[in-house]
Amino acid sequence: MRAVDGDAETRAKPTIVLVHGSGHTARVWGDVQEHLGHGSLAVDLPGRADRRADIADVRLADAATSLAADVRAATEGPVVLVGHSAGGIVLPALAARLGARVAHLVFVAGLCAPAGGRVVETVRPDAVPHLAELLAGFREQYRGCMLDPDPSIEGVRAVDAKTAAPLDSLNYMEQVVSWDGVPAGMPRTFVRCLRDRIQARELQAALIDNCGATDVVDLESGHTPAVAVPGELAAILDGIADRSPAPAAPAKIDE
């Protein structure tokens, strides 16, 4: 988890909460945070750093609960939730836990499913049974494994990012997504990466529909703009936060 204060002009605006994708940790957002004018918080999904969990068997509800606790501990006021790739799958459950504090959802090449659906049904509808079998094997093979675990955590095995990425992706893509608790009118933006070799345009269109995006922003980047074009991505996120509501002023109490 990494928090960065915004500049004086934007400090009263929403905090930008950054959720990484598969095979990454909160550190992937470092360059983006350096470019942001708004305050930001990059959080770690369970199964890495000091968030102990089997990386191939993290429940979506548990991930959202863990992230919500981090957000509550480190921020006040409204937040803009940003999910990259598989991190997008967690956003609806995270938004439901944070309630009225959420001003906007941003899916950066974000995976997502409609209510009651699973992302695997959008990404690989031709291979759903095979991928379920593959994931079951992964969960057995990589039981007790974490990505970049904190040295203080005992009894875990470390896996590298290349190994962790498919474990993360399949684990979250196989789980049912709920939008319960997320207002239908909540603003949602999809950042479409125009040079993405993982998400073809047809798949991007389906994901945009799945998350109910009210706005689509195109970005000249591959699948991970936080690494490829952090300044450009930061400018998009700052612009979204600028258009989001500021915290309500505290009520004046007459003495």
XYZ file of C-alpha atoms in Angstrom:
255
model
C 0.000 0.000 0.000
C 1.374 3.411 -0.984
C -0.295 6.760 -0.286
C 0.718 10.039 -1.910
C -0.691 13.462 -0.989
C -1.986 15.685 -3.760
C -1.043 19.289 -4.394
C -2.705 22.157 -2.524
C -5.284 22.879 -5.229
C -6.598 19.326 -5.432
C -6.221 18.139 -1.849
C -9.916 18.787 -1.147
C -10.943 16.706 -4.174
C -11.477 12.916 -4.171
C -8.591 10.586 -3.431
C -7.702 8.330 -6.366
C -7.564 4.697 -5.208
C -5.511 2.469 -7.505
C -6.099 -1.294 -7.723
C -3.475 -3.239 -9.688
C -4.056 -6.128 -12.060
C -2.800 -9.706 -12.157
C 0.892 -10.341 -11.649
C 1.414 -6.890 -10.141
C 1.570 -5.241 -6.733
C 0.727 -1.705 -5.621
C 4.216 -0.666 -6.739
C 3.156 -0.780 -10.411
C 1.338 2.535 -9.814
C 4.445 4.366 -8.536
C 5.118 6.458 -11.647
C 1.431 7.301 -12.053
C 1.273 8.523 -8.452
C 4.266 10.783 -9.036
C 2.386 12.475 -11.895
C -0.981 12.812 -10.157
C -2.091 16.165 -8.806
C -4.712 14.531 -6.597
C -3.984 12.517 -3.510
C -3.733 8.816 -4.271
C -3.610 5.439 -2.582
C -2.252 2.321 -4.288
C -3.446 -0.848 -2.573
C -2.326 -4.480 -2.648
C -4.750 -7.281 -3.362
C -4.432 -10.282 -1.020
C -1.817 -12.859 -1.916
C 1.121 -10.452 -2.051
C 3.165 -8.107 0.140
C 1.819 -8.386 3.715
C -1.678 -9.512 2.646
C -1.468 -13.217 3.421
C -3.551 -15.470 1.150
C -3.114 -18.181 -1.473
C -2.747 -16.135 -4.639
C -4.712 -18.659 -6.719
C -7.591 -18.920 -4.250
C -8.522 -15.411 -3.060
C -12.273 -14.933 -2.736
C -13.627 -11.819 -4.436
C -15.510 -10.799 -1.291
C -12.372 -11.178 0.834
C -10.327 -9.088 -1.600
C -12.908 -6.285 -1.552
C -13.120 -6.359 2.242
C -9.332 -6.137 2.542
C -9.111 -3.214 0.118
C -12.006 -1.377 1.772
C -10.238 -1.616 5.130
C -7.096 -0.109 3.573
C -9.078 2.740 2.017
C -10.874 3.542 5.271
C -7.618 3.486 7.216
C -5.713 5.762 4.835
C -8.287 8.189 3.383
C -11.230 10.389 4.214
C -13.938 11.822 1.991
C -14.865 10.761 -1.542
C -12.775 8.415 -3.636
C -12.369 7.578 -7.310
C -11.794 3.836 -7.658
C -9.459 2.742 -10.464
C -8.987 -0.902 -11.452
C -6.470 -2.125 -14.012
C -7.193 -5.363 -15.907
C -8.182 -8.040 -13.344
C -8.340 -5.315 -10.704
C -11.518 -4.157 -12.413
C -13.288 -7.342 -11.330
C -12.962 -6.233 -7.703
C -14.303 -2.693 -8.209
C -18.059 -3.400 -7.896
C -17.647 -5.251 -4.583
C -15.224 -2.615 -3.314
C -17.604 0.190 -4.300
C -20.465 -1.547 -2.495
C -18.406 -1.659 0.709
C -17.419 2.014 0.526
C -20.938 3.171 -0.313
C -21.581 6.885 -0.703
C -17.867 7.693 -0.566
C -17.391 6.448 -4.142
C -17.639 9.231 -6.724
C -16.547 7.377 -9.878
C -15.389 3.974 -11.133
C -12.567 3.798 -13.691
C -11.724 0.598 -15.562
C -8.251 0.809 -17.135
C -8.343 -2.037 -19.657
C -10.539 -3.336 -16.870
C -12.052 -6.778 -16.772
C -15.619 -6.919 -15.532
C -18.806 -8.933 -15.824
C -22.492 -8.020 -15.682
C -24.411 -8.799 -12.503
C -24.443 -12.528 -11.853
C -21.906 -13.229 -14.594
C -18.272 -14.289 -14.677
C -15.544 -12.587 -16.693
C -14.382 -15.905 -18.148
C -17.723 -16.108 -19.974
C -16.810 -12.902 -21.821
C -13.090 -13.463 -22.317
C -13.073 -17.179 -23.212
C -16.642 -18.425 -23.691
C -15.283 -21.314 -25.772
C -13.108 -22.652 -22.952
C -15.078 -22.232 -19.711
C -14.943 -25.911 -18.570
C -11.271 -26.268 -19.513
C -10.268 -23.112 -17.630
C -12.222 -24.191 -14.542
C -10.300 -27.472 -14.548
C -7.033 -25.617 -15.080
C -7.732 -23.303 -12.146
C -8.537 -26.233 -9.858
C -5.124 -27.667 -10.667
C -3.445 -24.316 -10.083
C -5.094 -23.950 -6.681
C -3.723 -27.335 -5.627
C -0.270 -26.816 -7.133
C 0.224 -23.318 -5.763
C -1.372 -23.723 -2.346
C 0.423 -21.450 0.139
C 2.016 -19.313 -2.597
C 2.237 -15.516 -2.676
C 3.716 -12.895 -4.978
C 6.533 -10.903 -3.396
C 5.566 -11.824 0.186
C 6.735 -9.658 3.055
C 9.815 -11.283 4.704
C 8.012 -11.279 8.049
C 5.393 -13.758 6.779
C 6.329 -17.354 7.515
C 5.132 -20.560 5.923
C 4.519 -19.264 2.402
C 6.192 -19.915 -0.922
C 7.078 -17.044 -3.225
C 6.200 -17.088 -6.929
C 7.425 -14.641 -9.530
C 5.228 -12.201 -11.432
C 5.172 -14.311 -14.594
C 3.826 -17.279 -12.644
C 1.426 -15.192 -10.556
C -0.274 -13.456 -13.500
C -2.317 -16.411 -14.829
C -3.130 -17.552 -11.269
C -4.508 -14.110 -10.432
C -6.418 -13.727 -13.689
C -8.082 -17.132 -13.704
C -8.954 -16.938 -10.014
C -10.861 -13.662 -10.373
C -12.297 -14.389 -13.836
C -13.941 -17.593 -12.563
C -15.891 -15.853 -9.781
C -19.417 -14.464 -10.010
C -19.557 -10.661 -10.028
C -22.208 -8.842 -8.016
C -23.198 -5.208 -8.504
C -25.421 -5.182 -5.418
C -24.949 -1.950 -3.506
C -23.587 -0.011 -6.506
C -26.022 2.723 -7.636
C -27.103 2.351 -11.246
C -26.288 6.002 -11.857
C -22.734 5.882 -10.543
C -20.403 7.369 -13.221
C -18.116 4.805 -14.836
C -15.269 5.348 -17.290
C -13.482 2.730 -19.380
C -9.936 3.606 -20.477
C -9.465 1.785 -23.777
C -5.832 1.026 -24.606
C -5.529 1.294 -28.370
C -2.333 -0.781 -28.638
C -3.513 -3.526 -26.304
C -2.367 -6.916 -27.596
C -4.321 -8.767 -24.913
C -7.716 -7.167 -25.455
C -8.949 -7.059 -29.041
C -11.445 -4.308 -29.943
C -14.344 -6.761 -29.868
C -13.427 -7.820 -26.335
C -12.972 -4.190 -25.279
C -16.470 -3.422 -26.538
C -17.909 -6.291 -24.498
C -16.066 -5.156 -21.355
C -17.297 -1.581 -21.836
C -20.836 -2.941 -21.973
C -20.254 -5.230 -18.960
C -19.162 -2.401 -16.664
C -21.866 -0.015 -17.875
C -19.354 2.673 -18.815
C -20.865 6.134 -19.154
C -17.682 7.379 -20.833
C -14.861 5.816 -22.865
C -11.407 7.422 -23.054
C -8.882 6.223 -25.636
C -5.215 5.993 -24.701
C -2.289 5.234 -27.008
C -0.820 2.431 -24.947
C -0.416 -1.285 -24.569
C -2.163 -3.260 -21.856
C -0.347 -1.689 -18.891
C -0.376 2.121 -19.288
C 0.774 2.601 -15.687
C 4.176 1.414 -16.932
C 4.091 2.529 -20.576
C 2.534 6.011 -20.322
C 2.145 6.931 -16.634
C 1.937 10.672 -17.255
C -0.822 10.348 -19.824
C -2.795 7.986 -17.603
C -2.363 10.301 -14.608
C -3.750 13.203 -16.640
C -6.864 11.175 -17.465
C -7.381 10.210 -13.823
C -6.824 13.759 -12.588
C -9.401 14.986 -15.097
C -11.958 12.473 -13.851
C -11.282 13.413 -10.231
C -11.609 17.119 -11.114
C -15.117 16.462 -12.412
C -16.093 14.430 -9.338
C -17.803 16.002 -6.319
C -15.720 17.536 -3.533
C -16.329 16.493 0.071
C -19.351 18.149 1.639
C -18.485 20.981 4.012
C -19.122 20.163 7.665
C -22.347 21.562 9.041
C -21.984 24.817 10.985
C -23.076 24.528 14.571
C -24.487 27.649 16.232
C -23.126 28.249 19.693
